[in-house]
């Protein structure tokens, strides 16, 4: 008999079983178990908490290899644990990019010893993410790649995108596209609109995203391959995906907390902690994303956690690189949507756990059914806290510093082990 | 900047026109940090500083490296450590001064940042208009040209609207950013219409590279729609013509207009020195006595 843990007295919320009721959760040998006798078992008090399948963040940059000064597998996954996230999809735009089995295998081995939470690595779609030659998609899949993506860069060549989708369909891997027409977005510092006009900065107009979303929908229909749109930001893209889903196409999308919380008009001065790609959009775009999260058009909440060092962000809005961190604030920002009754408790868990696990084909995650991995997040929805200036992440480039939030992860359990507890 | 602060600067500039320059900046060091070429702004500031007896140092900072914002701060801090109190900064990046301001106790004077602001240019434009028209309140001012890339346009909109003028920005759609009306200007794409009843027109320089970017189709095509021609100006005989320079004669303005009786372009240049003296002298007063 192995290690036994009982999570006692919480409200179990598990959309995968259509479950929302007060009950105890049983864990044995790193898996969710049927009820067993409490004798000799460790008990974790979950009174006042929601007990949900561990959160899966399908868009995270761990910066390893190449930029270990800004984040590592160890620090990024520690930040994930603190945020209630039990599994992350690490994006392949590292230096060098994860475009071959040797590097993928090396990172997997490193994660096994250094990661606090589960890490699945996405592999690049093209060698060097240059948008020219496809990677060995099948062999990457066989080694355990979780998805294929040139994230950070769009696949501009539509013919190449078509072939990538065909190979992904053959391999049974999800292709995640960073939808951006680089000509339309050239030189942007923020969204194109009144705020960029006032600051005298180059803006990216919404079609920079939507043109590629519409292309991806067309290629999805042509190839029958699932396409996942990363970090969707514009109302027109949300509407395009809504229509495509109505046609029954295998298209999915994620939204980031910054896009459903902030708009371009919120950017104070030239503060680069508000700079990311795609940029913060208009009020109507934020509202469309909230609607998409609520009505099922948008499948998942993902952070696009993108650590950058202080020096780079000090360059200001025009020159600083894009990206903000998000692992430690994502759950709390999403809980605001539940508090405002924009989404239900169950929908939150669907968006942050069940759906991303399903999209990535992680069959033993995103559920608390007996036999599933014992990845569990305990949420105290009433805990008030202020986002600190210092994070567990190695970087602190967040626009939410100082914000007062309600709700956070009381405890994070990965494979039956408590990796974070308040 | 509030309207009363603007008036304070304009009044100080007016006083320098009448009286001999004081030695307000005697023994104090002022450095230029220009990463873009500039003849008149740079010279105008230098003459202004020397009139006030300042010690003037010139530098050109490296351009077009990702880290230029960082090295700019390093440069300022190093020079500050040597006793330089004033920096006149020109940079091609919008907003480049903002993150620097909190990190130095020296005074940073914006001589143009990207497409964001060029405050002393707007002040001298407004000073010139006030001299010509008596007051700014109620004036109708048209700014014509490449609004999207113009720091002169933005600073003029801010200053003029604060003092009660009505501002219309005018140009082809590709050069007028949507949302600019939120700054308080109305938008036109028809120069003849916009000029009706105008008290002044500020003609912006058209960078010739805009054609390569397809933001204008050709220079003659641009001139036909948005060039300030004698024919257009003849319909508004009381309209004062301004241009921040340097001019592309025959592109955005005809030579006849530029050198004609309605042009105040050389007065602008002369007034620029007075306005910059006023700015430097007031900053010196604020540094010693507080605002």
XYZ file of C-alpha atoms in Angstrom:
713
model
C 0.000 0.000 0.000
C 1.431 3.409 -0.993
C 1.020 6.978 0.234
C -2.568 7.910 0.997
C -3.991 11.384 1.265
C -7.515 12.533 2.013
C -8.538 16.064 1.053
C -11.259 16.675 3.538
C -14.268 18.935 3.723
C -13.974 20.894 0.458
C -16.410 21.643 -2.326
C -15.374 19.403 -5.200
C -15.933 21.097 -8.552
C -15.205 18.799 -11.483
C -16.977 19.508 -14.775
C -15.525 16.308 -16.267
C -17.928 14.428 -13.968
C -20.538 17.194 -13.873
C -19.774 17.352 -10.193
C -20.187 20.239 -7.768
C -20.725 18.973 -4.262
C -19.210 18.844 -0.792
C -17.214 15.654 -0.457
C -13.805 14.278 0.410
C -11.231 13.434 -2.235
C -9.055 10.346 -1.946
C -5.537 10.027 -3.309
C -3.346 6.968 -3.390
C 0.012 6.460 -5.080
C -0.192 9.718 -6.976
C -3.600 9.002 -8.434
C -7.155 9.860 -7.550
C -8.672 6.881 -5.799
C -12.057 5.568 -4.838
C -13.032 6.048 -1.205
C -10.809 4.213 1.254
C -10.649 3.856 5.018
C -9.020 6.906 6.655
C -6.859 4.708 8.834
C -3.175 5.590 8.391
C -3.946 8.190 5.731
C -2.721 11.777 5.824
C -5.546 14.306 5.956
C -5.473 17.726 4.297
C -8.113 20.141 5.562
C -9.931 21.780 2.644
C -12.706 23.436 4.600
C -13.979 26.541 2.782
C -12.086 25.623 -0.383
C -13.047 24.526 -3.833
C -11.267 21.313 -4.738
C -10.728 21.229 -8.481
C -8.716 19.280 -11.029
C -5.225 20.809 -11.178
C -5.032 23.848 -13.422
C -3.371 23.351 -16.802
C -1.768 26.419 -18.377
C -1.253 25.685 -22.041
C 0.867 28.747 -22.816
C 3.985 29.324 -20.735
C 7.517 30.477 -21.539
C 10.067 28.901 -19.208
C 13.018 30.546 -21.027
C 15.202 27.468 -20.705
C 17.512 27.031 -22.521
C 19.024 30.399 -23.337
C 17.531 32.973 -21.022
C 17.972 31.398 -17.601
C 18.515 34.854 -16.073
C 14.836 35.563 -16.606
C 13.252 32.178 -15.830
C 14.159 28.516 -15.574
C 12.241 25.271 -15.485
C 12.702 25.321 -11.702
C 11.572 28.910 -11.063
C 8.800 28.921 -13.657
C 7.233 25.758 -12.325
C 7.573 27.032 -8.742
C 5.637 30.111 -9.849
C 3.068 27.804 -11.450
C 2.657 25.866 -8.196
C 2.122 29.105 -6.278
C -0.551 30.054 -8.782
C -2.396 26.752 -8.445
C -1.155 25.433 -11.785
C -0.219 21.744 -11.805
C 0.817 21.368 -15.428
C 2.212 23.769 -18.014
C 2.799 23.593 -21.736
C 6.251 25.128 -22.258
C 6.542 27.009 -25.535
C 9.472 26.156 -27.808
C 10.752 29.656 -28.631
C 13.804 29.226 -26.458
C 17.371 30.016 -27.531
C 17.915 27.760 -29.408
C 14.325 26.764 -30.123
C 13.021 23.278 -29.332
C 13.002 22.073 -32.925
C 14.669 18.658 -32.561
C 14.343 15.481 -30.506
C 17.747 15.887 -28.826
C 16.833 19.183 -27.190
C 13.322 17.990 -26.374
C 14.735 14.898 -24.653
C 17.255 16.985 -22.717
C 14.560 19.360 -21.455
C 12.258 16.506 -20.491
C 15.055 14.954 -18.440
C 15.795 18.283 -16.793
C 12.126 18.818 -15.962
C 11.919 15.390 -14.342
C 14.441 16.429 -11.717
C 13.906 20.198 -11.473
C 10.231 20.928 -12.089
C 7.771 21.411 -9.267
C 4.728 20.809 -11.482
C 4.117 18.808 -14.624
C 5.773 20.156 -17.754
C 4.801 19.216 -21.271
C 6.998 20.699 -23.966
C 5.677 22.021 -27.238
C 7.992 21.644 -30.202
C 8.572 24.145 -32.981
C 6.730 23.762 -36.263
C 9.712 24.856 -38.323
C 13.469 24.518 -37.916
C 14.784 27.486 -35.960
C 11.224 28.823 -36.074
C 12.272 30.387 -39.332
C 9.103 29.466 -41.179
C 10.976 27.544 -43.883
C 11.434 23.819 -43.196
C 9.130 21.687 -41.047
C 10.484 19.914 -37.980
C 10.275 16.117 -37.512
C 6.726 16.338 -36.246
C 6.135 12.579 -35.967
C 9.336 11.813 -34.068
C 8.770 14.789 -31.768
C 5.301 13.455 -31.020
C 6.680 9.979 -30.306
C 9.128 11.467 -27.815
C 6.320 13.242 -26.015
C 5.954 16.713 -27.538
C 2.654 18.136 -26.313
C 1.868 20.344 -29.275
C 3.453 21.974 -32.293
C 3.881 25.732 -32.413
C 6.112 28.466 -33.758
C 4.743 30.643 -30.962
C 6.217 34.090 -30.783
C 6.239 34.023 -34.552
C 3.371 33.318 -36.888
C 3.724 30.926 -39.801
C 3.416 33.609 -42.469
C 3.590 31.215 -45.448
C 0.108 29.749 -45.883
C 1.327 26.820 -47.965
C 3.744 25.868 -45.191
C 0.924 26.221 -42.667
C -1.172 23.855 -44.729
C 1.590 21.226 -44.771
C 2.241 21.664 -41.054
C -1.432 21.020 -40.377
C -1.459 17.896 -42.532
C 1.546 16.470 -40.703
C 0.086 17.425 -37.326
C -3.108 15.613 -38.214
C -1.113 12.525 -39.196
C 0.824 12.666 -35.929
C -2.199 13.462 -33.802
C -0.724 16.692 -32.450
C -2.410 20.014 -31.918
C -1.004 22.940 -33.870
C -1.042 26.157 -31.873
C -0.824 29.254 -34.034
C 0.329 32.688 -33.004
C -1.988 34.548 -35.381
C -0.300 37.687 -36.628
C 0.202 39.229 -40.026
C 3.690 40.645 -39.586
C 3.219 43.212 -42.343
C 0.130 44.675 -40.734
C 1.714 44.672 -37.276
C 5.156 45.872 -38.362
C 6.890 47.964 -35.717
C 3.944 48.020 -33.331
C 4.282 49.002 -29.683
C 0.612 48.670 -28.757
C -2.903 48.448 -30.183
C -3.786 50.877 -32.960
C -6.335 53.339 -31.638
C -6.817 56.586 -29.791
C -4.227 55.653 -27.148
C -1.490 54.904 -29.709
C -2.414 58.071 -31.612
C -2.012 60.108 -28.419
C 1.317 58.521 -27.488
C 2.707 58.804 -30.989
C 3.400 55.078 -31.131
C 2.972 52.625 -33.949
C -0.109 50.483 -33.357
C -1.061 47.004 -34.551
C -4.596 47.123 -35.976
C -6.996 44.267 -35.197
C -6.805 42.758 -38.707
C -3.159 41.885 -37.971
C -4.659 39.091 -35.870
C -7.980 38.435 -37.566
C -6.542 38.038 -41.078
C -4.506 35.072 -39.812
C -7.374 33.657 -37.751
C -9.533 33.630 -40.887
C -6.729 31.995 -42.863
C -6.286 29.358 -40.182
C -10.009 28.632 -40.218
C -9.886 28.115 -43.983
C -6.885 25.778 -43.693
C -8.546 23.956 -40.809
C -11.514 23.294 -43.061
C -9.253 22.209 -45.926
C -7.061 19.841 -43.921
C -9.421 18.719 -41.187
C -6.574 19.245 -38.728
C -7.323 20.821 -35.357
C -6.038 24.378 -35.041
C -5.664 26.214 -31.773
C -5.442 30.012 -31.797
C -3.155 31.299 -29.059
C -3.868 34.413 -26.983
C -6.863 35.712 -28.924
C -7.298 39.459 -28.487
C -9.844 41.019 -30.885
C -13.616 40.906 -31.078
C -13.459 40.133 -34.806
C -11.297 37.060 -34.138
C -13.718 35.854 -31.457
C -16.606 36.201 -33.895
C -14.694 34.352 -36.641
C -14.044 31.438 -34.297
C -17.653 31.428 -33.134
C -18.803 31.056 -36.760
C -16.203 28.366 -37.510
C -17.295 26.357 -34.481
C -20.885 26.611 -35.654
C -19.743 24.960 -38.887
C -18.297 22.167 -36.774
C -14.634 22.861 -37.528
C -12.038 21.559 -35.040
C -10.872 25.032 -34.060
C -10.138 26.172 -30.535
C -8.822 29.275 -28.845
C -7.335 30.517 -25.614
C -7.457 33.948 -23.979
C -5.000 35.461 -21.526
C -5.983 37.136 -18.253
C -4.395 40.446 -19.300
C -6.621 40.582 -22.374
C -9.817 40.026 -20.408
C -8.764 42.381 -17.583
C -7.083 45.392 -19.209
C -7.442 47.557 -22.327
C -5.078 49.846 -24.216
C -6.463 52.937 -22.492
C -5.249 51.496 -19.155
C -1.571 51.767 -20.123
C 0.005 54.436 -17.920
C 2.417 56.563 -19.946
C 5.051 54.396 -21.588
C 5.070 51.588 -19.003
C 6.415 48.515 -20.778
C 4.928 46.162 -18.213
C 1.762 46.659 -20.237
C 3.407 45.605 -23.486
C 2.717 42.198 -24.931
C 1.927 40.530 -28.228
C -0.882 40.683 -29.171
C -1.284 44.019 -27.400
C -3.995 45.133 -24.996
C -6.924 46.029 -27.233
C -10.023 48.221 -27.024
C -12.875 48.022 -24.540
C -15.123 46.299 -27.098
C -12.459 43.632 -27.643
C -12.208 42.935 -23.930
C -15.977 42.596 -23.768
C -15.987 40.196 -26.735
C -13.389 38.021 -25.015
C -15.503 37.892 -21.853
C -18.473 36.862 -23.953
C -16.391 34.230 -25.728
C -15.174 32.815 -22.409
C -18.733 32.645 -21.202
C -20.438 31.176 -24.291
C -17.785 28.562 -25.098
C -16.264 30.222 -28.155
C -13.011 30.514 -26.241
C -11.969 27.146 -24.849
C -9.199 27.920 -22.403
C -7.571 30.526 -20.215
C -3.800 30.525 -20.707
C -1.327 33.068 -19.388
C 1.302 33.479 -22.113
C 3.605 33.817 -19.084
C 6.565 35.638 -20.643
C 9.325 36.662 -18.239
C 11.640 39.546 -19.127
C 14.412 41.129 -17.061
C 14.032 44.555 -15.465
C 16.541 46.227 -17.748
C 14.682 45.300 -20.902
C 11.342 46.519 -19.617
C 12.922 49.781 -18.391
C 13.387 50.720 -22.043
C 9.763 51.833 -22.138
C 6.798 50.977 -24.313
C 8.403 51.721 -27.675
C 11.590 49.691 -27.298
C 10.961 47.010 -24.672
C 10.262 43.437 -25.751
C 6.697 42.081 -25.606
C 5.458 39.882 -22.785
C 4.204 39.830 -19.212
C 4.324 37.169 -16.530
C 1.037 35.619 -15.438
C 1.335 32.291 -13.623
C 0.918 33.766 -10.145
C -2.029 36.052 -10.987
C -3.993 34.030 -13.537
C -6.276 32.192 -11.111
C -7.118 35.290 -9.085
C -7.883 37.353 -12.201
C -10.084 34.556 -13.525
C -11.860 34.310 -10.181
C -12.895 37.950 -10.620
C -15.007 36.749 -13.555
C -16.784 34.280 -11.287
C -17.322 36.973 -8.656
C -18.823 39.236 -11.339
C -20.992 36.321 -12.519
C -19.531 36.457 -16.037
C -18.672 32.761 -15.796
C -19.729 30.055 -13.356
C -17.452 28.152 -11.013
C -17.709 25.101 -13.247
C -16.906 27.120 -16.348
C -13.788 28.483 -14.640
C -12.567 24.950 -13.984
C -13.461 23.932 -17.531
C -11.469 26.885 -18.935
C -8.451 26.456 -16.677
C -8.199 22.686 -16.392
C -10.523 20.339 -18.284
C -10.400 22.025 -21.682
C -6.641 22.627 -21.911
C -5.982 19.040 -20.754
C -8.395 17.749 -23.379
C -6.965 19.949 -26.152
C -3.455 18.692 -25.393
C -4.609 15.077 -25.200
C -3.570 14.751 -21.545
C -6.052 12.025 -20.739
C -5.125 11.604 -17.081
C -5.345 15.317 -16.327
C -8.193 17.809 -16.118
C -10.359 15.428 -14.110
C -10.775 14.069 -10.593
C -12.147 10.728 -11.729
C -10.563 7.773 -9.937
C -7.462 6.758 -11.854
C -6.599 10.282 -12.957
C -3.309 11.884 -11.935
C -3.675 13.295 -8.438
C -3.179 16.867 -9.674
C -5.460 18.972 -7.513
C -5.855 22.678 -6.844
C -7.475 23.956 -3.662
C -8.968 27.388 -4.218
C -9.836 29.819 -1.442
C -12.149 32.115 -3.382
C -12.429 34.620 -0.544
C -8.784 35.211 0.318
C -7.948 38.854 -0.272
C -4.385 39.706 -1.305
C -2.362 42.364 -3.065
C -0.121 41.445 -5.988
C 3.414 41.945 -4.635
C 6.351 43.571 -6.389
C 8.449 40.446 -5.979
C 7.327 37.176 -7.512
C 8.314 33.552 -7.213
C 8.996 33.788 -10.921
C 12.500 35.097 -11.591
C 10.976 38.091 -13.348
C 8.472 40.690 -12.202
C 7.181 42.193 -15.453
C 3.517 42.267 -14.518
C 0.967 45.041 -15.071
C -0.923 43.785 -12.024
C 1.616 44.733 -9.334
C -0.220 46.449 -6.486
C -3.634 45.285 -7.637
C -5.972 44.086 -4.873
C -7.430 40.703 -5.772
C -9.719 38.210 -4.162
C -9.118 34.478 -4.286
C -6.010 32.350 -4.729
C -4.639 28.844 -4.584
C -4.651 27.634 -0.978
C -2.777 24.521 -1.975
C -1.425 22.848 -5.079
C -1.041 19.095 -5.268
C 0.917 17.415 -8.060
C 0.836 13.615 -8.378
C -0.375 13.408 -4.787
C 2.384 15.638 -3.400
C 1.607 19.011 -1.854
C 3.896 21.410 -3.754
C 2.386 24.643 -2.487
C 0.312 25.467 0.574
C -0.550 28.774 2.220
C 1.430 71.582 -18.803
C -1.452 73.783 -17.670
C -2.690 76.848 -19.550
C -1.264 79.138 -16.893
C 2.145 77.470 -17.185
C 2.011 77.971 -20.938
C 1.108 81.645 -20.452
C 3.956 82.043 -17.967
C 6.435 80.755 -20.544
C 4.981 82.922 -23.317
C 5.090 86.031 -21.101
C 8.682 85.306 -20.123
C 9.582 84.937 -23.813
C 7.878 88.250 -24.562
C 9.884 89.960 -21.826
C 13.157 88.709 -23.353
C 12.173 90.416 -26.583
C 12.274 93.797 -24.865
C 15.030 93.493 -22.277
C 18.626 92.346 -22.291
C 19.137 88.661 -21.492
C 19.930 87.957 -17.834
C 22.869 85.721 -16.902
C 20.528 83.150 -15.330
C 22.560 80.121 -16.332
C 26.033 81.549 -15.778
C 28.460 78.809 -14.731
C 25.886 76.066 -15.300
C 26.352 73.222 -17.747
C 23.877 72.203 -20.401
C 24.411 69.162 -22.632
C 22.788 68.211 -25.893
C 21.881 64.560 -26.397
C 20.652 64.361 -29.963
C 20.257 61.032 -31.745
C 18.534 62.563 -34.755
C 19.932 65.189 -37.081
C 18.758 68.697 -36.292
C 19.981 72.082 -37.373
C 17.473 74.632 -36.231
C 16.235 73.161 -32.954
C 19.756 72.409 -31.839
C 21.116 75.802 -32.859
C 18.106 77.597 -31.420
C 18.599 75.921 -28.043
C 22.316 76.623 -28.154
C 21.840 80.312 -28.907
C 19.211 80.495 -26.154
C 21.522 78.812 -23.639
C 24.487 81.008 -24.568
C 22.328 84.126 -24.318
C 21.726 83.095 -20.707
C 25.471 82.547 -20.242
C 25.285 78.755 -19.882
C 28.240 76.454 -20.601
C 27.140 74.296 -23.519
C 28.295 70.741 -24.290
C 27.336 68.869 -27.434
C 27.019 65.117 -27.895
C 25.387 62.960 -30.437
C 24.224 59.681 -28.959
C 24.348 56.408 -30.834
C 21.167 55.639 -32.662
C 19.269 52.533 -33.669
C 20.415 50.016 -31.125
C 17.870 48.235 -29.003
C 19.649 49.350 -25.890
C 19.700 53.019 -26.700
C 17.203 53.851 -23.952
C 19.502 52.250 -21.436
C 22.666 53.902 -22.656
C 20.882 57.251 -22.734
C 20.226 56.939 -19.004
C 23.839 55.888 -18.444
C 25.063 58.898 -20.407
C 22.851 61.275 -18.448
C 23.924 59.861 -15.092
C 27.597 60.069 -16.003
C 27.342 63.652 -17.187
C 25.216 64.532 -14.190
C 27.975 63.186 -11.954
C 30.295 65.695 -13.642
C 27.952 68.543 -12.783
C 25.766 68.889 -15.861
C 22.329 70.115 -14.756
C 20.454 70.471 -18.052
C 19.962 67.997 -20.845
C 18.294 68.895 -24.105
C 17.237 65.562 -25.584
C 16.170 64.711 -29.125
C 15.417 61.047 -29.816
C 13.539 59.104 -32.470
C 11.714 56.976 -29.880
C 8.318 58.149 -28.612
C 8.184 58.409 -24.839
C 11.915 57.814 -24.373
C 12.192 60.481 -21.654
C 9.414 59.147 -19.443
C 11.289 56.260 -17.796
C 14.375 58.494 -17.413
C 12.670 61.363 -15.634
C 12.388 59.654 -12.255
C 15.983 58.473 -12.286
C 17.883 61.742 -12.427
C 17.680 65.033 -10.594
C 18.953 66.879 -13.668
C 16.416 68.724 -15.826
C 15.519 66.962 -19.048
C 14.213 69.200 -21.805
C 12.384 67.430 -24.576
C 13.570 68.651 -27.964
C 11.407 66.076 -29.752
C 10.745 62.393 -28.992
C 9.630 60.259 -31.893
C 6.066 61.019 -32.926
C 5.107 62.008 -29.409
C 5.929 65.594 -28.394
C 8.020 68.596 -29.372
C 6.943 71.033 -26.675
C 9.217 73.997 -27.416
C 8.235 73.924 -31.091
C 4.557 74.147 -30.145
C 5.353 76.917 -27.654
C 7.122 78.977 -30.298
C 4.296 78.338 -32.782
C 1.790 79.523 -30.216
C 3.976 82.482 -29.232
C 4.156 83.539 -32.883
C 0.404 83.187 -33.311
C -0.258 85.188 -30.172
C 1.954 87.985 -31.482
C 0.178 87.960 -34.822
C -3.390 87.571 -33.609
C -3.344 89.055 -30.116
C -4.844 86.042 -28.384
C -5.161 82.307 -28.925
C -8.657 81.813 -27.565
C -11.198 81.359 -30.335
C -8.648 81.005 -33.146
C -9.188 78.365 -35.779
C -5.911 76.578 -36.505
C -5.389 73.958 -39.193
C -2.462 71.532 -38.956
C -1.912 69.913 -42.340
C 0.283 67.007 -43.340
C 1.764 63.884 -41.810
C -0.138 63.915 -38.515
C 0.666 60.262 -37.754
C 4.404 60.802 -37.470
C 4.335 64.371 -36.172
C 5.347 65.351 -32.656
C 4.783 68.967 -33.697
C 1.128 68.192 -34.395
C 0.556 66.514 -31.028
C 2.246 69.240 -29.008
C 0.354 71.922 -30.925
C -2.973 70.163 -30.330
C -2.253 70.003 -26.598
C -1.111 73.610 -26.300
C -3.633 75.253 -28.596
C -6.692 73.467 -27.225
C -5.630 74.298 -23.658
C -5.576 77.968 -24.594
C -8.999 77.765 -26.226
C -8.203 77.490 -29.934
C -10.088 75.182 -32.273
C -7.730 72.780 -33.985
C -8.340 70.812 -37.171
C -5.835 68.228 -38.327
C -5.866 67.562 -42.037
C -4.122 65.015 -44.223
C -4.586 61.847 -46.242
C -6.183 58.983 -44.291
C -2.937 56.999 -44.278
C -1.235 59.846 -42.400
C -3.986 60.704 -39.915
C -4.222 58.086 -37.148
C -7.709 57.072 -36.139
C -8.484 58.220 -32.624
C -6.439 61.434 -32.885
C -9.731 63.338 -32.417
C -9.721 62.132 -28.807
C -6.932 64.657 -28.202
C -9.428 67.413 -28.916
C -8.843 68.133 -32.598
C -11.328 67.703 -35.405
C -10.236 65.725 -38.433
C -10.455 66.615 -42.113
C -9.183 64.982 -45.275
C -9.983 67.967 -47.497
C -7.607 70.912 -47.176
C -9.835 73.394 -49.043
C -12.680 72.671 -46.651
C -10.472 72.729 -43.596
C -8.979 76.103 -44.526
C -12.348 77.881 -44.611
C -12.298 80.548 -41.928
C -8.865 79.479 -40.680
C -6.807 82.018 -38.729
C -3.638 79.999 -39.136
C -2.328 76.965 -40.931
C 0.638 74.995 -39.655
C 2.171 73.063 -42.549
C 4.074 69.926 -41.547
C 7.115 68.628 -43.337
C 6.467 65.533 -45.424
C 9.307 63.042 -44.998
C 10.132 61.851 -48.481
C 10.328 58.219 -47.307
C 6.540 58.193 -46.829
C 6.269 57.466 -50.531
C 8.367 54.294 -50.206
C 6.016 53.184 -47.423
C 3.040 53.825 -49.723
C 1.643 56.289 -47.216
C 1.573 58.804 -50.063
C 1.373 57.712 -53.689
C 3.569 60.422 -55.179
C 4.815 63.840 -54.169
C 2.919 65.682 -56.946
C -0.224 63.758 -55.997
C 0.263 64.844 -52.383
C 0.921 68.454 -53.400
C -2.257 68.532 -55.459
C -4.434 67.550 -52.488
C -2.521 68.801 -49.462
C 0.091 71.273 -50.662
C -0.343 74.855 -49.480
C -0.595 76.660 -52.822
C -1.104 80.382 -53.489
C -4.552 79.557 -54.885
C -5.652 77.842 -51.700
C -4.229 80.557 -49.478
C -5.809 83.350 -51.538
C -9.203 82.339 -50.169
C -8.082 83.057 -46.583
C -6.198 86.353 -46.720
C -5.952 86.689 -42.921
C -4.589 83.226 -42.399
C -1.070 83.104 -40.918
C 1.214 80.432 -42.392
C 3.504 78.485 -40.059
C 5.990 75.713 -40.810
C 8.282 74.010 -38.268
C 10.971 73.517 -40.941
C 12.882 72.330 -42.735
C 10.621 72.920 -45.713
C 10.234 70.774 -48.786
C 9.357 73.546 -51.183
C 6.952 72.309 -53.808
C 5.978 69.263 -51.758
C 3.932 70.497 -48.824
C 4.216 74.230 -49.465
C 4.884 76.386 -52.501
C 7.857 78.741 -52.435
C 5.553 81.631 -53.164
C 3.573 80.930 -49.996
C 6.635 80.180 -47.893
C 8.196 83.524 -48.757
C 4.913 85.433 -49.105
C 3.303 88.107 -46.953
C 1.159 85.686 -44.936
C 4.159 83.579 -43.938
C 5.445 83.892 -40.367
C 8.020 81.166 -40.838
C 11.137 83.255 -40.175
C 9.451 84.952 -37.229
C 8.900 81.493 -35.806
C 12.626 80.835 -36.032
C 13.457 84.119 -34.292
C 10.836 83.516 -31.608
C 12.189 80.010 -31.052
C 15.272 81.437 -29.355
C 13.135 83.605 -27.027
C 10.820 80.738 -26.086
C 13.743 78.425 -25.361
C 15.413 81.123 -23.273
C 12.156 81.415 -21.334
C 12.002 77.650 -20.782
C 15.620 77.428 -19.587
C 15.351 80.471 -17.377
C 12.101 79.324 -15.763
C 13.507 75.849 -15.133
C 16.491 77.499 -13.438
C 14.117 79.540 -11.252
C 12.056 76.443 -10.451
C 15.190 74.467 -9.609
C 16.352 77.088 -7.117
C 13.104 78.428 -5.691
C 10.610 75.643 -6.403
C 7.601 76.004 -8.638
